[in-house]
Short mmCIF file of C-alpha atoms in Angstrom, two decimals:
data_model
loop_
_atom_site.label_atom_id
_atom_site.label_comp_id
_atom_site.label_asym_id
_atom_site.label_seq_id
_atom_site.Cartn_x
_atom_site.Cartn_y
_atom_site.Cartn_z
CA MET A 1 133.60 14.42 -63.31
CA SER A 2 133.18 16.75 -66.27
CA GLU A 3 136.07 17.50 -68.58
CA VAL A 4 137.44 21.06 -68.74
CA LYS A 5 138.74 22.24 -72.10
CA ASN A 6 142.36 23.37 -72.21
CA ASN A 7 141.47 26.75 -73.67
CA GLU A 8 138.63 27.45 -71.25
CA SER A 9 139.13 28.86 -67.78
CA TYR A 10 137.63 27.13 -64.78
CA ILE A 11 135.59 30.26 -64.00
CA ALA A 12 134.16 30.28 -67.54
CA ARG A 13 133.28 26.58 -67.18
CA THR A 14 131.27 27.29 -64.04
CA SER A 15 129.36 30.30 -65.36
CA GLY A 16 127.22 31.18 -68.39
CA LEU A 17 123.93 32.09 -66.67
CA LYS A 18 120.80 32.74 -68.71
CA PHE A 19 117.98 35.16 -67.91
CA LYS A 20 115.89 32.36 -66.40
CA ASP A 21 118.74 31.62 -63.97
CA TYR A 22 118.68 35.18 -62.68
CA ILE A 23 114.88 35.18 -62.41
CA GLY A 24 114.90 31.82 -60.64
CA TYR A 25 117.51 33.01 -58.17
CA GLY A 26 115.65 36.26 -57.47
CA MET A 27 112.46 34.32 -56.77
CA GLY A 28 114.15 32.78 -53.72
CA ASP A 29 114.44 36.10 -51.91
CA ALA A 30 111.01 37.20 -53.14
CA ALA A 31 109.62 34.08 -51.44
CA GLY A 32 111.57 34.71 -48.25
CA CYS A 33 110.70 38.40 -48.07
CA LEU A 34 106.99 37.80 -48.56
CA VAL A 35 106.98 36.29 -45.06
CA PHE A 36 110.02 38.11 -43.62
CA SER A 37 108.50 41.51 -44.43
CA LEU A 38 105.48 40.60 -42.32
CA VAL A 39 107.84 40.18 -39.36
CA THR A 40 110.02 43.24 -40.05
CA THR A 41 107.13 45.58 -40.82
CA LEU A 42 103.78 44.44 -39.40
CA LEU A 43 104.41 42.02 -36.52
CA GLN A 44 105.62 44.68 -34.06
CA LYS A 45 102.47 46.79 -34.45
CA PHE A 46 100.29 43.67 -34.53
CA TYR A 47 101.70 42.63 -31.16
CA THR A 48 101.06 46.03 -29.53
CA ASP A 49 97.75 46.96 -31.18
CA VAL A 50 96.00 43.59 -31.71
CA PHE A 51 97.57 41.28 -29.10
CA HIS A 52 98.12 44.28 -26.76
CA ILE A 53 101.54 43.04 -25.63
CA SER A 54 103.82 45.54 -23.91
CA PRO A 55 106.86 46.87 -25.84
CA LEU A 56 109.11 45.70 -22.99
CA PHE A 57 108.00 42.07 -23.36
CA ILE A 58 108.30 42.25 -27.16
CA MET A 59 111.87 43.53 -26.85
CA ILE A 60 112.82 40.76 -24.40
CA MET A 61 111.18 38.11 -26.59
CA PHE A 62 113.06 39.26 -29.69
CA VAL A 63 116.39 39.26 -27.82
CA VAL A 64 115.81 35.76 -26.37
CA ALA A 65 114.94 34.46 -29.85
CA ARG A 66 118.21 35.82 -31.22
CA VAL A 67 120.19 34.22 -28.36
CA TRP A 68 118.75 30.89 -29.47
CA ASP A 69 119.80 31.74 -33.04
CA ALA A 70 123.41 31.93 -31.82
CA VAL A 71 123.16 28.14 -31.41
CA ASN A 72 120.64 27.36 -34.13
CA ASP A 73 122.27 29.16 -37.08
CA PRO A 74 125.76 27.55 -36.95
CA ILE A 75 124.10 24.13 -36.52
CA MET A 76 122.15 24.67 -39.73
CA GLY A 77 125.31 25.87 -41.45
CA ARG A 78 127.21 22.72 -40.51
CA ILE A 79 124.27 20.55 -41.59
CA CYS A 80 124.47 22.16 -45.05
CA ASP A 81 128.25 21.76 -45.28
CA THR A 82 128.45 18.15 -44.06
CA SER A 83 125.31 16.58 -45.57
CA LYS A 84 125.58 14.40 -48.66
CA THR A 85 124.94 16.00 -52.03
CA THR A 86 121.73 14.76 -53.66
CA LYS A 87 121.05 14.51 -57.39
CA TYR A 88 119.48 17.98 -57.08
CA GLY A 89 122.57 19.46 -55.44
CA ARG A 90 123.47 20.42 -51.90
CA TYR A 91 121.30 23.50 -51.28
CA ARG A 92 118.29 23.35 -53.62
CA PRO A 93 116.49 20.46 -51.83
CA TRP A 94 116.05 22.61 -48.74
CA PHE A 95 113.58 24.82 -50.65
CA LEU A 96 111.24 21.83 -51.01
CA ARG A 97 111.65 20.81 -47.37
CA VAL A 98 110.91 24.21 -45.88
CA ALA A 99 108.22 25.67 -48.19
CA ALA A 100 105.09 24.33 -46.43
CA PRO A 101 106.27 24.56 -42.78
CA LEU A 102 107.34 28.18 -43.25
CA ALA A 103 103.97 29.15 -44.72
CA ILE A 104 102.05 27.41 -41.90
CA LEU A 105 104.13 29.01 -39.12
CA THR A 106 103.76 32.46 -40.69
CA VAL A 107 99.97 32.18 -40.55
CA LEU A 108 100.06 30.83 -36.97
CA MET A 109 102.13 33.83 -35.81
CA PHE A 110 99.31 36.18 -36.80
CA PHE A 111 96.38 33.89 -35.97
CA LYS A 112 94.23 35.31 -33.17
CA TRP A 113 92.64 32.38 -31.39
CA PRO A 114 89.57 33.22 -29.28
CA GLY A 115 90.66 34.98 -26.09
CA LEU A 116 94.12 36.01 -27.28
CA GLY A 117 94.78 39.72 -26.83
CA GLU A 118 92.38 40.04 -23.90
CA VAL A 119 93.64 41.41 -20.58
CA SER A 120 92.51 38.25 -18.78
CA ASN A 121 94.62 36.10 -21.12
CA TYR A 122 97.73 38.28 -21.24
CA THR A 123 100.12 35.51 -20.09
CA ALA A 124 98.70 33.01 -22.59
CA THR A 125 99.01 35.60 -25.36
CA CYS A 126 102.67 36.22 -24.50
CA ILE A 127 103.44 32.48 -24.44
CA TYR A 128 101.70 31.92 -27.77
CA ALA A 129 103.54 34.83 -29.38
CA THR A 130 106.91 33.61 -28.07
CA VAL A 131 106.50 29.98 -29.18
CA THR A 132 105.22 30.78 -32.68
CA TYR A 133 107.85 33.50 -33.22
CA ILE A 134 110.80 31.29 -32.20
CA LEU A 135 109.56 28.34 -34.28
CA TRP A 136 109.10 30.65 -37.26
CA GLY A 137 112.66 31.98 -36.82
CA MET A 138 114.09 28.45 -36.82
CA CYS A 139 112.15 27.58 -39.97
CA TYR A 140 113.29 30.77 -41.70
CA THR A 141 116.90 29.86 -40.90
CA VAL A 142 116.41 26.54 -42.72
CA LEU A 143 115.55 28.60 -45.81
CA GLN A 144 118.03 31.46 -45.58
CA ILE A 145 121.32 29.62 -45.02
CA PRO A 146 120.98 27.25 -48.00
CA TYR A 147 119.70 30.11 -50.14
CA GLY A 148 122.61 32.35 -49.18
CA SER A 149 125.07 29.56 -49.94
CA LEU A 150 123.50 28.87 -53.34
CA ALA A 151 125.13 31.82 -55.14
CA SER A 152 128.63 30.36 -54.70
CA VAL A 153 127.71 27.16 -56.55
CA VAL A 154 125.45 28.72 -59.19
CA THR A 155 128.37 30.61 -60.77
CA THR A 156 131.98 31.53 -59.97
CA ASP A 157 132.12 34.55 -62.30
CA VAL A 158 132.29 37.86 -60.42
CA GLY A 159 130.22 39.70 -63.04
CA GLU A 160 127.44 37.12 -62.91
CA ARG A 161 127.51 37.17 -59.13
CA ASN A 162 127.04 40.96 -59.28
CA LYS A 163 123.93 40.40 -61.40
CA LEU A 164 122.69 37.66 -59.06
CA SER A 165 123.04 40.09 -56.16
CA VAL A 166 121.00 42.66 -58.09
CA PHE A 167 118.26 40.15 -58.93
CA ARG A 168 118.22 38.97 -55.32
CA ALA A 169 117.74 42.56 -54.17
CA VAL A 170 114.97 43.10 -56.71
CA GLY A 171 113.32 39.88 -55.58
CA ALA A 172 113.50 41.09 -51.98
CA ALA A 173 111.92 44.40 -52.96
CA VAL A 174 109.11 42.68 -54.85
CA GLY A 175 108.48 40.37 -51.89
CA SER A 176 108.38 43.36 -49.51
CA ILE A 177 105.76 45.35 -51.42
CA PRO A 178 102.54 43.42 -50.56
CA VAL A 179 102.92 43.95 -46.81
CA MET A 180 102.77 47.71 -47.37
CA ALA A 181 99.31 47.29 -48.86
CA ILE A 182 98.20 45.66 -45.62
CA SER A 183 100.00 48.32 -43.58
CA SER A 184 98.30 51.11 -45.54
CA PHE A 185 94.72 49.85 -45.78
CA ALA A 186 94.10 47.53 -42.79
CA TYR A 187 92.86 50.41 -40.62
CA ALA A 188 89.46 51.73 -39.56
CA LYS A 189 88.51 55.00 -37.89
CA ARG A 190 87.84 54.61 -34.16
CA LEU A 191 84.28 55.22 -32.90
CA ASP A 192 83.16 55.94 -29.35
CA SER A 193 80.15 54.34 -27.63
CA ASN A 194 77.85 56.89 -29.27
CA GLY A 195 79.12 56.17 -32.77
CA ASN A 196 81.18 59.36 -33.07
CA PHE A 197 84.74 59.50 -34.33
CA VAL A 198 87.43 59.67 -31.62
CA ILE A 199 89.70 62.69 -32.00
CA GLY A 200 93.30 62.69 -30.76
CA GLU A 201 95.20 65.57 -29.08
CA ASN A 202 96.53 66.62 -32.49
CA GLY A 203 92.96 67.21 -33.68
CA LYS A 204 92.86 64.25 -36.08
CA ILE A 205 90.69 61.15 -36.14
CA ILE A 206 92.34 58.10 -34.56
CA THR A 207 92.55 54.91 -36.65
CA ASP A 208 93.09 51.33 -35.42
CA LEU A 209 94.68 48.27 -37.04
CA GLN A 210 92.05 45.68 -37.97
CA TYR A 211 92.58 41.92 -37.58
CA LYS A 212 90.50 40.55 -40.47
CA PRO A 213 92.33 42.25 -43.40
CA VAL A 214 95.65 41.43 -41.70
CA ILE A 215 95.04 37.68 -41.45
CA ILE A 216 93.62 37.49 -44.99
CA GLY A 217 96.73 39.26 -46.32
CA VAL A 218 99.04 37.01 -44.28
CA ILE A 219 97.42 33.84 -45.65
CA ILE A 220 97.71 35.06 -49.25
CA MET A 221 101.36 36.09 -48.81
CA SER A 222 102.26 32.79 -47.10
CA LEU A 223 100.77 30.67 -49.88
CA SER A 224 102.50 32.83 -52.50
CA SER A 225 105.81 32.34 -50.68
CA MET A 226 105.38 28.57 -50.78
CA LEU A 227 104.69 28.62 -54.53
CA LEU A 228 107.74 30.80 -55.24
CA LEU A 229 109.99 28.46 -53.27
CA LEU A 230 108.88 25.55 -55.45
CA LEU A 231 109.74 27.62 -58.54
CA THR A 232 113.10 28.55 -57.00
CA PHE A 233 113.91 24.87 -56.68
CA LYS A 234 112.93 24.18 -60.29
CA LEU A 235 114.69 27.13 -61.97
CA ASN A 236 118.09 27.02 -60.24
CA LYS A 237 121.10 24.83 -61.05
CA GLU A 238 124.19 24.09 -58.97
CA ARG A 239 127.13 24.20 -61.40
CA VAL A 240 129.85 23.58 -58.81
CA ILE A 241 129.21 20.38 -56.84
CA THR A 242 131.31 20.44 -53.67
CA LYS A 243 132.17 17.41 -51.59
CA PRO A 244 130.82 17.33 -48.01
CA SER A 245 133.05 18.83 -45.33
CA GLN A 246 134.54 16.32 -42.92
CA LYS A 247 132.76 15.91 -39.58
CA GLU A 248 135.95 16.39 -37.61
CA LYS A 249 136.09 17.12 -33.91
CA GLY A 250 136.62 20.85 -33.40
CA ALA A 251 135.99 21.61 -37.11
CA THR A 252 133.22 24.11 -36.36
CA LYS A 253 135.41 26.02 -33.89
CA LYS A 254 138.24 26.16 -36.42
CA ILE A 255 135.98 27.49 -39.17
CA LEU A 256 134.43 30.08 -36.87
CA THR A 257 137.91 31.27 -35.85
CA ILE A 258 138.87 31.72 -39.51
CA LEU A 259 135.67 33.65 -40.29
CA LEU A 260 135.84 35.94 -37.27
CA HIS A 261 139.47 36.85 -37.96
CA ASN A 262 138.85 37.89 -41.56
CA LYS A 263 138.64 41.69 -41.80
CA ALA A 264 136.49 41.72 -44.93
CA PHE A 265 133.98 39.20 -43.54
CA ILE A 266 133.59 40.91 -40.17
CA SER A 267 133.30 44.47 -41.51
CA LEU A 268 130.73 43.41 -44.12
CA SER A 269 128.80 41.40 -41.52
CA LEU A 270 128.61 44.50 -39.31
CA THR A 271 127.49 46.51 -42.33
CA ALA A 272 124.75 43.96 -43.03
CA LEU A 273 123.74 44.11 -39.35
CA LEU A 274 123.29 47.88 -39.47
CA LEU A 275 121.55 47.82 -42.86
CA LEU A 276 118.91 45.35 -41.69
CA ALA A 277 118.56 47.19 -38.37
CA GLY A 278 117.98 50.47 -40.19
CA GLN A 279 115.51 48.94 -42.63
CA MET A 280 113.58 47.07 -39.93
CA PHE A 281 113.50 50.08 -37.64
CA THR A 282 112.06 52.38 -40.29
CA GLN A 283 109.59 49.80 -41.61
CA SER A 284 108.27 49.00 -38.12
CA PHE A 285 108.48 52.47 -36.57
CA TYR A 286 107.05 54.25 -39.61
CA LEU A 287 103.78 52.34 -39.02
CA TYR A 288 103.49 54.19 -35.72
CA LEU A 289 104.77 57.47 -37.19
CA PHE A 290 102.38 57.56 -40.14
CA ASN A 291 99.40 56.37 -38.10
CA ASP A 292 99.88 58.44 -34.92
CA TYR A 293 102.00 61.45 -35.97
CA PHE A 294 100.92 62.11 -39.57
CA ASN A 295 97.51 60.38 -39.38
CA ALA A 296 98.10 59.32 -42.97
CA ASN A 297 98.43 55.53 -43.28
CA TRP A 298 98.65 55.84 -47.07
CA MET A 299 102.19 57.12 -46.48
CA ASN A 300 103.27 53.54 -45.71
CA MET A 301 102.80 52.57 -49.34
CA VAL A 302 104.23 55.81 -50.73
CA SER A 303 107.30 55.79 -48.46
CA MET A 304 108.00 52.19 -49.51
CA ALA A 305 107.76 53.29 -53.16
CA CYS A 306 110.10 56.21 -52.45
CA THR A 307 112.60 53.93 -50.70
CA TYR A 308 112.64 51.13 -53.29
CA SER A 309 111.88 52.94 -56.57
CA PRO A 310 115.57 53.90 -57.03
CA MET A 311 116.21 50.17 -57.43
CA VAL A 312 114.13 50.13 -60.62
CA ILE A 313 116.64 52.51 -62.20
CA LEU A 314 119.89 51.50 -60.55
CA MET A 315 119.45 47.77 -61.11
CA PHE A 316 120.24 48.27 -64.81
CA PHE A 317 123.43 50.24 -64.14
CA MET A 318 124.79 48.85 -60.88
CA PRO A 319 126.71 45.82 -62.29
CA LYS A 320 128.53 48.08 -64.79
CA LEU A 321 129.13 50.78 -62.18
CA ALA A 322 130.46 48.16 -59.76
CA ARG A 323 132.92 46.88 -62.34
CA LYS A 324 134.03 50.40 -63.29
CA LEU A 325 134.11 52.14 -59.89
CA GLY A 326 134.14 49.28 -57.36
CA LYS A 327 131.49 47.95 -54.98
CA LYS A 328 133.15 49.30 -51.85
CA GLU A 329 133.52 52.74 -53.39
CA ILE A 330 129.89 53.05 -54.57
CA CYS A 331 128.38 51.65 -51.38
CA SER A 332 130.43 53.91 -49.08
CA TRP A 333 129.17 57.10 -50.71
CA GLY A 334 125.67 55.68 -50.99
CA MET A 335 125.35 55.17 -47.23
CA ALA A 336 126.78 58.64 -46.57
CA LEU A 337 123.93 60.00 -48.74
CA ALA A 338 121.32 57.96 -46.81
CA ALA A 339 122.64 59.26 -43.47
CA PHE A 340 122.50 62.86 -44.73
CA ALA A 341 118.88 62.44 -45.93
CA ASN A 342 117.72 61.22 -42.51
CA LEU A 343 119.52 64.06 -40.75
CA ALA A 344 117.70 66.45 -43.07
CA MET A 345 114.38 64.84 -42.00
CA PHE A 346 115.28 65.52 -38.38
CA ALA A 347 116.10 69.16 -39.19
CA LEU A 348 112.52 69.62 -40.52
CA ARG A 349 110.88 68.46 -37.28
CA GLY A 350 109.30 71.84 -36.47
CA MET A 351 107.16 72.02 -39.62
CA PRO A 352 103.38 71.46 -39.49
CA THR A 353 102.56 67.88 -40.46
CA SER A 354 100.49 68.94 -43.48
CA GLN A 355 103.50 70.82 -44.92
CA LEU A 356 106.03 68.19 -43.86
CA ILE A 357 104.62 65.23 -45.81
CA LEU A 358 106.05 66.12 -49.24
CA PRO A 359 109.63 66.99 -48.14
CA PHE A 360 109.64 63.92 -45.85
CA LEU A 361 108.79 61.63 -48.77
CA ILE A 362 111.36 63.32 -51.04
CA LEU A 363 114.02 62.68 -48.41
CA CYS A 364 112.80 59.06 -48.17
CA PHE A 365 113.56 58.80 -51.90
CA ILE A 366 117.06 60.27 -51.44
CA SER A 367 117.70 57.92 -48.53
CA GLY A 368 116.46 55.04 -50.68
CA CYS A 369 118.95 55.96 -53.43
CA GLY A 370 121.78 55.64 -50.93
CA GLN A 371 120.56 52.41 -49.39
CA THR A 372 120.00 50.85 -52.81
CA THR A 373 123.73 50.84 -53.55
CA VAL A 374 124.34 48.41 -50.68
CA ILE A 375 121.09 46.47 -51.11
CA LEU A 376 121.99 45.64 -54.72
CA GLN A 377 125.58 44.64 -53.99
CA LEU A 378 125.50 43.16 -50.48
CA TRP A 379 125.26 39.49 -51.48
CA SER A 380 127.89 39.82 -54.18
CA MET A 381 130.20 41.41 -51.60
CA ALA A 382 129.43 38.57 -49.17
CA THR A 383 130.57 36.04 -51.77
CA ASP A 384 133.73 38.12 -52.32
CA THR A 385 134.55 37.85 -48.61
CA ILE A 386 134.14 34.06 -48.70
CA ASP A 387 136.42 33.94 -51.76
CA ASP A 388 138.92 36.07 -49.82
CA ILE A 389 138.86 33.57 -46.94
CA GLU A 390 139.31 30.63 -49.33
CA VAL A 391 142.36 32.01 -51.14
CA LYS A 392 143.99 33.03 -47.85
CA THR A 393 143.27 29.92 -45.76
CA GLY A 394 142.14 27.18 -48.15
CA SER A 395 138.90 26.91 -46.16
CA ARG A 396 135.54 27.16 -47.91
CA ASP A 397 132.49 26.19 -45.90
CA ASP A 398 129.72 28.26 -47.47
CA GLY A 399 126.93 27.01 -45.22
CA THR A 400 128.80 27.88 -42.03
CA ALA A 401 129.95 31.21 -43.46
CA TYR A 402 126.42 32.20 -44.42
CA SER A 403 125.08 31.00 -41.08
CA ILE A 404 127.42 33.44 -39.31
CA PHE A 405 126.65 36.20 -41.81
CA ASN A 406 122.94 35.47 -41.33
CA PHE A 407 123.42 35.56 -37.56
CA PHE A 408 124.91 39.05 -37.80
CA ARG A 409 121.82 40.08 -39.75
CA LYS A 410 119.69 38.61 -36.97
CA LEU A 411 121.65 40.71 -34.50
CA GLY A 412 120.45 43.56 -36.70
CA GLN A 413 116.91 42.42 -35.91
CA VAL A 414 117.80 42.56 -32.21
CA LEU A 415 119.17 46.08 -32.58
CA ALA A 416 116.03 47.13 -34.47
CA ALA A 417 113.79 45.55 -31.82
CA ILE A 418 115.67 47.32 -29.04
CA CYS A 419 115.49 50.64 -30.87
CA VAL A 420 111.79 50.31 -31.79
CA ASN A 421 110.59 49.12 -28.40
CA GLY A 422 113.09 51.29 -26.50
CA SER A 423 111.73 54.28 -28.41
CA LEU A 424 108.14 53.30 -27.61
CA LEU A 425 109.03 52.90 -23.95
CA GLY A 426 110.99 56.17 -23.95
CA MET A 427 108.07 58.12 -25.36
CA ASN A 428 105.63 56.27 -23.03
CA TYR A 429 103.65 54.82 -25.95
CA LYS A 430 100.12 53.89 -24.89
CA TYR A 431 99.29 50.41 -26.22
CA GLY A 432 96.08 49.62 -24.32
CA LYS A 433 92.77 49.23 -26.08
CA GLY A 434 91.32 52.72 -26.71
CA ASP A 435 94.45 54.65 -25.63
CA VAL A 436 95.40 58.01 -27.19
CA GLN A 437 98.96 59.39 -27.63
CA THR A 438 99.87 62.83 -26.25
CA LEU A 439 101.41 65.63 -28.33
CA GLU A 440 104.66 65.34 -26.37
CA ASN A 441 104.80 61.63 -27.18
CA LEU A 442 104.32 62.33 -30.87
CA LYS A 443 107.16 64.88 -30.97
CA LYS A 444 109.53 62.34 -29.42
CA MET A 445 108.30 59.74 -31.92
CA TYR A 446 109.31 61.93 -34.89
CA ASP A 447 112.75 62.70 -33.46
CA MET A 448 113.58 59.03 -32.95
CA ALA A 449 112.12 58.02 -36.34
CA THR A 450 114.70 60.23 -38.08
CA LEU A 451 117.76 60.30 -35.81
CA ILE A 452 118.16 56.56 -35.22
CA PRO A 453 118.35 55.64 -38.96
CA ALA A 454 120.75 58.56 -39.55
CA ILE A 455 123.13 57.15 -36.93
CA MET A 456 122.91 53.59 -38.28
CA PHE A 457 123.51 54.61 -41.90
CA GLY A 458 126.35 56.92 -40.87
CA LEU A 459 128.09 54.04 -39.07
CA MET A 460 127.69 51.89 -42.19
CA ALA A 461 129.41 54.55 -44.30
CA LEU A 462 132.34 54.66 -41.86
CA LEU A 463 132.69 50.86 -41.85
CA LEU A 464 132.81 50.74 -45.64
CA PHE A 465 135.08 53.77 -46.05
CA LEU A 466 137.60 52.91 -43.34
CA ILE A 467 137.55 49.17 -42.57
CA TYR A 468 136.15 47.03 -45.41
CA PRO A 469 139.28 46.13 -47.44
CA LEU A 470 137.96 44.73 -50.73
CA SER A 471 138.34 47.71 -53.03
CA LYS A 472 137.97 47.49 -56.81
CA LYS A 473 141.65 46.64 -57.19
CA LYS A 474 141.55 43.97 -54.47
CA VAL A 475 138.51 42.25 -56.04
CA GLU A 476 140.29 42.09 -59.41
CA GLU A 477 143.31 40.47 -57.75
CA LEU A 478 140.96 38.07 -55.93
CA GLN A 479 139.47 36.89 -59.22
CA VAL A 480 142.92 35.81 -60.47
CA LEU A 481 143.64 33.94 -57.25
CA LYS A 482 140.21 32.30 -57.36
CA GLU A 483 140.90 30.87 -60.83
CA ALA A 484 144.03 29.20 -59.51
CA LYS A 485 142.12 27.86 -56.51
CA LEU A 486 139.38 26.40 -58.71
CA LYS A 487 141.99 24.63 -60.83
CA GLU A 488 143.63 23.17 -57.72
CA SER A 489 140.30 21.99 -56.26
CA TYR A 490 139.26 20.41 -59.55
CA GLU A 491 142.57 18.56 -59.97
CA ASN A 492 142.41 17.35 -56.35
CA LYS A 493 138.84 16.11 -56.95
CA THR A 494 137.32 18.19 -54.14
CA ILE A 495 134.83 19.75 -56.56
CA ASP A 496 132.93 18.60 -59.63
CA ILE A 497 132.06 20.97 -62.47
CA GLN A 498 128.66 20.52 -64.12
#
């Protein structure tokens, strides 16, 4: 066990990150989001327009997969907490184990074997989609829970954790960009049997999603994800080496009880649920909106730029702003701004589409500014809640905590799936080969594309304003208590400091 100097705090001894540490940590979420963005953005439309699966079945499949996650996620969390620490640490080895399987399953999800997507093979298509999607979700869990837990052993300094959260968010944004290229350019204008363009009820040429550019893009993104995971393993270091949790009877139930009774953890988990739901809903539903309502698929790329470009500016200021003003305080007002921007989009619904494009994209930028405050600080706030649990109860099981936090985010996927597919069903979306949407359908599509995110972001603002307890003052007090807890754990030999 390493010696700790008398004049050096335990937090200082388990910190001191360099630029390469931040880059290496951010690469982990870039790797995950390269494949996750394919699911959150493209898979929904791929299922309806290439596999020709009904929105009702897709919604049921997504819900069933998340029910399985209710069992699968805590199991993975306990595996992380109770497994022996290797010479590479507790969490880093999982990046090596999961890199190749995750890439393979991502490609298989989008692979269109001969006959899939045909009316005569509808049942087989549904079975194939369900099996590959559930297996992919299990594999992604094996990545996300160790990665989420990694921040707590990389550094114990609150300022460095703020920066890690920022770099994680930037990595996620970088990993999410390539899918928008596929979403913007993997389309071709529809031709009838005579070779003429097919015109929709809105007077514009109909375009269809093409399989070949999609699968090429998926293969490239999957291989890139695998490479980044190998770099994530190499560039990260676990500075706090924790001893395995005891495999006691009833230990999981006890830990879950502690987590679910912590106000900070629950309110932030609900916030994360709504954030992911809002992001997934807009990313998936905008593919339909830009293709069918605006007939401008290039808007996928531009709207993504408008949503994430605020991060390029705010990432340099957010750690300082968080220290000065408080994470809770900044994020609360940020989500209120995002909710207002989406309500403003809804208010513009009567404008002609040609005149609506510019104000819509401007409001996407304003909404992105608000969302960015939470995106940049979410993971730092998650670590704060785990610190809060530790100083109050003495319990610290990062893997289990992140498995529950991750499960709440997966419930966000369920909510997004219900909203996307419920909206498609409500507007009577026509998903058959060669179908055309009606003008009435398109009007309903726009209303739901703007109102649903406004509601989700508004609820997030209320959760942060009224329920989440870790204000700037509380986090400062928590840092003092955490120093004492680190000292106690070190002296009791329950942790080692590298």
